[in-house]
Coordinates of C-alpha atoms in Angstrom, one line a residue:
M1 CA 5.5 20.8 -9.6
K2 CA 2.2 21.4 -8.1
T3 CA -0.6 19.7 -8.2
R4 CA -3.3 19.4 -5.8
I5 CA -2.1 16.4 -4.0
T6 CA 1.3 18.2 -3.1
E7 CA -0.9 21.5 -1.9
L8 CA -3.5 19.7 0.0
L9 CA -1.0 17.1 1.7
G10 CA 2.1 19.8 1.8
I11 CA 4.4 17.9 0.3
E12 CA 7.0 19.1 -2.8
H13 CA 6.1 16.5 -5.0
P14 CA 3.4 13.7 -6.3
L15 CA 5.3 10.8 -4.9
V16 CA 3.8 8.5 -2.2
L17 CA 5.0 5.4 -0.4
P18 CA 1.6 3.2 0.0
G19 CA 1.3 2.2 3.1
M20 CA 3.1 -2.2 3.3
S21 CA 3.3 -4.1 6.9
W22 CA 7.0 -5.3 7.2
I23 CA 8.4 -2.7 5.3
S24 CA 6.5 0.6 5.3
T25 CA 8.6 1.2 8.7
P26 CA 9.3 4.2 10.3
E27 CA 12.6 4.9 8.3
L28 CA 11.5 4.3 4.7
V29 CA 8.7 6.8 6.1
A30 CA 10.3 9.5 6.8
A31 CA 13.2 8.5 4.3
V32 CA 10.6 9.3 1.7
S33 CA 9.2 12.5 3.5
N34 CA 12.2 14.2 3.9
A35 CA 12.9 13.7 -0.4
G36 CA 9.4 15.8 -1.1
G37 CA 7.3 13.2 -1.2
L38 CA 4.5 11.2 1.4
G39 CA 5.5 8.5 3.4
I40 CA 2.9 5.6 5.3
L41 CA 3.5 4.2 7.7
A42 CA 2.0 0.5 7.5
S43 CA -0.2 -0.4 10.8
G44 CA -1.3 -3.7 9.4
P45 CA 1.2 -5.7 11.6
L46 CA 1.9 -3.5 14.9
T47 CA 0.8 -3.0 18.6
V48 CA -0.8 0.6 19.9
S49 CA 1.6 1.2 21.9
E50 CA 4.3 0.0 19.1
T51 CA 2.1 2.4 16.9
R52 CA 2.4 5.1 18.8
A53 CA 5.7 3.7 19.0
A54 CA 6.6 4.4 15.2
I55 CA 5.1 7.0 14.6
Q56 CA 6.9 9.5 17.6
R57 CA 10.1 7.8 15.8
I58 CA 8.8 9.0 12.2
R59 CA 8.5 12.5 13.8
E60 CA 12.5 12.2 15.2
L61 CA 13.7 11.7 11.6
T62 CA 11.5 13.9 9.9
D63 CA 9.9 17.2 9.8
K64 CA 7.6 16.4 7.4
P65 CA 3.7 15.4 6.2
F66 CA 3.6 11.8 6.9
G67 CA 0.4 10.0 7.0
I68 CA -0.1 6.3 7.6
G69 CA -1.8 3.1 7.1
V70 CA -5.2 1.1 8.5
T71 CA -7.6 -1.9 7.3
L72 CA -10.1 -1.4 8.6
L73 CA -11.4 -4.8 8.1
M74 CA -8.6 -6.4 10.6
P75 CA -8.0 -7.0 14.3
G76 CA -7.1 -4.0 16.2
A77 CA -6.9 -1.2 13.2
K78 CA -10.1 0.3 14.9
E79 CA -7.7 1.0 18.1
N80 CA -4.3 1.9 15.5
A81 CA -6.4 4.3 13.8
E82 CA -7.6 5.9 17.5
V83 CA -3.7 5.7 17.9
A84 CA -3.3 8.1 15.2
L85 CA -5.6 9.9 15.8
E86 CA -4.8 10.7 19.6
E87 CA -1.1 11.7 17.7
K88 CA -3.0 14.0 15.4
V89 CA -0.9 12.3 12.6
P90 CA -1.1 14.7 9.0
V91 CA -3.0 12.1 7.2
I92 CA -4.6 9.2 7.3
N93 CA -4.8 6.2 4.8
F94 CA -8.1 3.6 5.5
S95 CA -8.8 0.8 3.2
L96 CA -11.8 -2.3 3.7
G97 CA -14.1 -0.8 6.0
K98 CA -16.4 2.3 6.4
G99 CA -14.0 5.8 7.0
D100 CA -17.2 8.3 8.0
W101 CA -16.1 8.8 11.7
L102 CA -12.2 8.6 10.6
V103 CA -12.6 11.4 8.5
K104 CA -15.0 13.9 11.4
R105 CA -12.6 13.0 13.3
A106 CA -8.8 13.7 11.4
H107 CA -10.8 16.8 9.9
E108 CA -11.4 18.4 13.7
Y109 CA -7.7 19.0 14.0
G110 CA -7.0 20.1 10.0
G111 CA -5.8 16.1 9.8
K112 CA -6.3 14.6 6.0
V113 CA -8.1 11.4 4.9
I114 CA -6.9 9.4 1.9
A115 CA -9.6 6.7 0.9
T116 CA -7.7 3.4 -1.2
V117 CA -10.3 2.4 -3.6
V118 CA -10.8 -0.3 -6.2
S119 CA -14.2 0.8 -7.7
E120 CA -15.6 3.8 -8.2
K121 CA -19.3 2.7 -6.1
H122 CA -16.1 3.1 -3.8
A123 CA -14.8 5.8 -4.8
L124 CA -18.2 8.3 -4.5
S125 CA -19.2 6.7 -1.6
A126 CA -15.1 7.8 0.0
Q127 CA -16.1 11.2 -1.8
A128 CA -19.6 11.4 0.4
I129 CA -18.4 10.7 3.4
G130 CA -16.0 14.2 3.2
A131 CA -11.7 12.0 2.2
D132 CA -10.2 14.4 0.9
A133 CA -8.2 12.4 -2.3
L134 CA -8.1 8.9 -3.4
L135 CA -6.1 6.5 -3.6
V136 CA -6.6 4.1 -6.8
T137 CA -5.7 1.0 -7.2
G138 CA -5.5 -0.5 -10.4
H139 CA -5.2 -4.4 -11.6
E140 CA -1.4 -3.8 -12.4
A141 CA -0.5 -3.5 -8.4
A142 CA 1.1 -5.6 -6.0
A143 CA -1.3 -7.3 -3.4
H144 CA -5.2 -6.2 -3.5
G145 CA -5.3 -4.4 -7.1
G146 CA -8.7 -3.9 -9.1
D147 CA -10.8 -5.9 -10.9
V148 CA -9.6 -2.5 -13.8
T149 CA -6.8 -2.0 -15.3
S150 CA -4.8 1.9 -14.0
L151 CA -5.2 2.6 -17.2
V152 CA -9.0 3.0 -17.4
L153 CA -9.7 2.9 -13.7
V154 CA -7.8 6.1 -13.2
P155 CA -9.7 8.2 -16.1
A156 CA -12.7 6.6 -14.8
I157 CA -13.4 7.6 -10.8
A158 CA -10.8 10.5 -11.5
A159 CA -13.7 11.9 -14.1
K160 CA -16.6 11.4 -12.0
V161 CA -15.3 12.7 -9.0
S162 CA -13.9 16.2 -7.6
I163 CA -11.7 14.8 -5.3
P164 CA -8.0 14.2 -6.3
V165 CA -6.5 11.1 -6.7
I166 CA -3.2 9.3 -6.1
A167 CA -3.0 6.5 -8.8
T168 CA -1.5 3.0 -7.4
G169 CA -0.3 -0.3 -10.0
G170 CA 1.7 -0.4 -12.4
F171 CA 3.4 3.2 -11.4
A172 CA 7.3 2.8 -11.1
D173 CA 9.6 5.5 -13.0
G174 CA 9.0 9.3 -14.4
R175 CA 7.5 7.7 -17.6
G176 CA 4.3 6.0 -15.4
L177 CA 4.5 9.6 -13.2
L178 CA 3.1 11.5 -16.9
A179 CA 0.9 8.7 -18.3
A180 CA -0.9 8.9 -14.8
L181 CA -0.9 13.0 -14.8
A182 CA -2.0 12.7 -18.7
L183 CA -4.9 9.5 -16.8
G184 CA -6.4 12.4 -14.3
A185 CA -4.4 11.6 -11.3
E186 CA -2.6 14.4 -9.3
A187 CA -0.3 11.8 -8.0
V188 CA 1.1 7.9 -7.9
A189 CA 1.9 6.2 -5.4
M190 CA 5.2 3.3 -6.0
G191 CA 5.1 0.6 -3.4
S192 CA 6.7 -2.3 -5.3
R193 CA 9.4 0.9 -6.7
F194 CA 10.1 2.1 -3.0
A195 CA 10.2 -1.1 -1.8
T196 CA 13.4 -1.7 -3.4
S197 CA 15.2 1.1 -2.3
A198 CA 17.9 1.3 -0.3
E199 CA 16.5 2.6 3.0
S200 CA 13.7 -0.1 2.4
P201 CA 13.8 -2.7 5.2
L202 CA 12.7 -5.7 1.9
H203 CA 15.4 -8.4 2.5
Q204 CA 17.6 -8.5 0.2
K205 CA 17.4 -11.8 -1.0
T206 CA 13.4 -11.0 -1.6
K207 CA 14.5 -7.2 -3.8
E208 CA 17.7 -8.8 -5.8
A209 CA 14.4 -12.0 -7.2
V210 CA 12.7 -8.6 -7.8
V211 CA 15.1 -7.1 -9.9
A212 CA 15.6 -10.3 -11.8
R213 CA 12.0 -11.0 -12.8
S214 CA 10.2 -10.0 -15.3
E215 CA 6.9 -8.2 -15.3
Q216 CA 5.2 -11.5 -16.4
D217 CA 6.8 -13.5 -13.2
T218 CA 3.7 -12.3 -11.0
I219 CA 0.8 -13.4 -10.8
Y220 CA -2.9 -12.8 -9.2
S221 CA -5.4 -14.8 -7.4
K222 CA -8.3 -14.9 -4.3
N223 CA -7.1 -17.9 -3.3
F224 CA -3.9 -16.9 -1.9
D225 CA -5.7 -14.5 1.4
G226 CA -9.1 -14.2 0.4
I227 CA -8.8 -11.4 -1.3
P228 CA -8.1 -11.0 -5.1
A229 CA -3.7 -10.0 -4.4
R230 CA -1.4 -10.0 -6.9
V231 CA 1.7 -11.8 -5.7
M232 CA 5.3 -13.3 -7.3
R233 CA 5.5 -15.5 -9.0
T234 CA 7.7 -18.9 -6.9
P235 CA 7.4 -22.5 -6.9
R236 CA 5.5 -21.4 -3.7
S237 CA 3.0 -18.8 -5.0
I238 CA 2.1 -21.4 -7.5
K239 CA 1.5 -23.8 -4.8
A240 CA -0.5 -21.7 -2.4
T241 CA -2.4 -20.3 -4.8
R242 CA -3.9 -23.1 -6.5
K243 CA -6.7 -23.8 -4.1
P244 CA -8.0 -21.8 -1.7
M245 CA -7.1 -22.9 1.9
N246 CA -9.3 -25.5 3.7
F247 CA -11.5 -23.3 5.6
L248 CA -10.8 -25.0 8.9
L249 CA -6.2 -24.9 8.3
A250 CA -7.5 -21.2 7.9
C251 CA -8.7 -20.4 10.9
W252 CA -6.1 -22.2 13.0
E253 CA -2.9 -20.3 10.8
A254 CA -5.6 -16.9 11.7
T255 CA -4.5 -17.3 15.5
R256 CA -1.3 -18.7 15.0
A257 CA -0.7 -15.2 12.8
A258 CA -2.7 -13.5 15.0
R259 CA 0.3 -13.8 17.8
M260 CA 3.2 -13.3 15.3
V261 CA 1.5 -10.0 15.2
K262 CA 1.1 -9.6 18.7
Q263 CA -2.8 -9.3 18.8
P264 CA -4.5 -10.9 21.2
V265 CA -6.4 -14.4 19.9
W266 CA -9.2 -13.9 21.8
K267 CA -9.7 -10.6 20.0
V268 CA -9.5 -12.3 16.3
M269 CA -11.9 -14.5 16.9
I270 CA -14.2 -11.5 18.3
G271 CA -13.9 -10.4 15.2
M272 CA -14.5 -12.9 13.2
L273 CA -17.7 -13.4 14.9
A274 CA -18.9 -10.0 15.3
M275 CA -18.6 -10.2 11.7
M276 CA -19.9 -13.5 10.3
D277 CA -20.1 -13.1 6.4
K278 CA -16.2 -11.9 6.6
V279 CA -14.9 -14.8 8.7
K280 CA -13.5 -16.7 5.6
L281 CA -11.8 -12.9 4.7
L282 CA -10.9 -12.6 7.5
A283 CA -9.1 -16.5 8.4
Y284 CA -6.9 -17.1 5.3
F285 CA -6.0 -13.1 6.0
G286 CA -4.3 -14.0 8.8
A287 CA -3.3 -17.1 7.5
S288 CA -1.8 -15.3 4.9
V289 CA 1.1 -13.7 7.3
P290 CA 3.4 -16.6 8.3
R291 CA 4.2 -16.5 4.6
L292 CA 4.6 -12.8 4.0
K293 CA 6.4 -12.2 6.5
A294 CA 8.5 -15.4 5.7
A295 CA 10.0 -14.0 2.1
T296 CA 9.3 -9.7 3.2
I297 CA 11.5 -9.8 6.4
D298 CA 13.8 -13.5 5.6
G299 CA 13.9 -12.6 2.6
D300 CA 12.3 -16.9 1.8
L301 CA 10.7 -17.9 -1.1
Q302 CA 11.0 -21.2 -0.6
Q303 CA 8.1 -20.5 2.3
G304 CA 7.3 -17.2 1.5
V305 CA 5.3 -15.5 -0.7
Q306 CA 6.1 -11.4 -1.1
F307 CA 3.3 -9.5 -2.8
I308 CA 4.7 -7.6 -5.6
G309 CA 2.8 -5.5 -8.0
Q310 CA 3.9 -5.8 -12.5
T311 CA 6.6 -3.3 -11.8
Q312 CA 8.6 -5.5 -11.0
G313 CA 9.8 -5.6 -14.7
L314 CA 10.2 -1.9 -14.4
I315 CA 12.9 -2.0 -11.6
H316 CA 16.6 -3.0 -12.5
D317 CA 18.8 -1.5 -9.4
M318 CA 17.8 -0.3 -5.8
P319 CA 18.3 3.1 -5.4
G320 CA 18.2 5.1 -2.4
V321 CA 15.1 7.1 -1.9
E322 CA 16.0 10.8 -2.6
E323 CA 17.6 9.5 -6.2
I324 CA 14.8 7.0 -7.4
V325 CA 12.7 10.1 -6.7
Q326 CA 14.7 12.7 -7.9
R327 CA 15.4 10.6 -11.6
V328 CA 11.9 10.7 -12.0
L329 CA 11.2 13.9 -12.2
R330 CA 13.7 14.0 -13.9
E331 CA 12.8 11.3 -16.0
A332 CA 9.1 12.6 -16.6
E333 CA 10.0 16.3 -17.1
E334 CA 12.2 15.1 -19.9
I335 CA 9.4 13.5 -21.2
H336 CA 7.2 16.3 -21.0
Q337 CA 9.6 17.9 -23.5
Q338 CA 9.8 15.3 -26.1
Q339 CA 6.0 14.9 -26.5
Q340 CA 6.1 18.5 -27.0
R341 CA 7.4 17.8 -31.0
F342 CA 3.6 15.6 -31.8
W343 CA 2.0 19.4 -31.3
Q344 CA 4.9 21.3 -34.0

């Protein structure tokens, strides 16, 4: 299947693994890229040296295009982005910050830049600074989706920009891929689906919990980490999203989280002071780290909280990445053929 995204990024299939902390590791990134999609490394939990090592590891595992994700708001993100630029990573995906400098420098070596957006305003801004494509994140997505569902957000943005759109939020199978193409997107990102693949480092107990739950079993709330986010519904996540964490406690938890992701505490505190208008957001963001790690790495849903999309209800097994990719393509083609009867 050829679309503007496959042509732009040099990939075979319009399927993307987004950068998910502790999940989009070199092994899963390479598996998706080797299967013909685009794997995006999550740099959020990584130090500069770990980011460089992860990029080099991906290159050992695949000679196909891959990307790296950077959340510019977070401490350490700029330094990780610098590593990505130095290593000439083929695709850089940025979110939550101004990425004009990333676009300029990536284009100097022929790299491509994807901006993650949740609104038309941000989509147009990203296009204006030269972003090559948009990752449009609808309400159904795991973690930080927008207020508007993909069914409306994707065509609304696709109609207003000239650069290609990757749809994410609500896409996990061939039906979703075909629907996204009809909405004006040129690829889909399937975070929850790839997170439950055999190659994913997501803990087996958490994978099994995803398979066991339905699309109804998620919570969308800003009380978990300061930005509206979607998480798996569990007794722990219900408690964690009931009300915002006490601000002072959040600050304390953020300093503890800094150590967990190997960021100097002083760097986190300076980041907070440098962005006083976002200090609450940084505090809550940091405070969420221990709970996310507990669910993702340890499989502890009694103490941990897991980001998951509403596509949880569409996931019923844990196959390998190659099988997922081929199944999605096969389903999309079969449905496309079946739909021809509507035009006879």
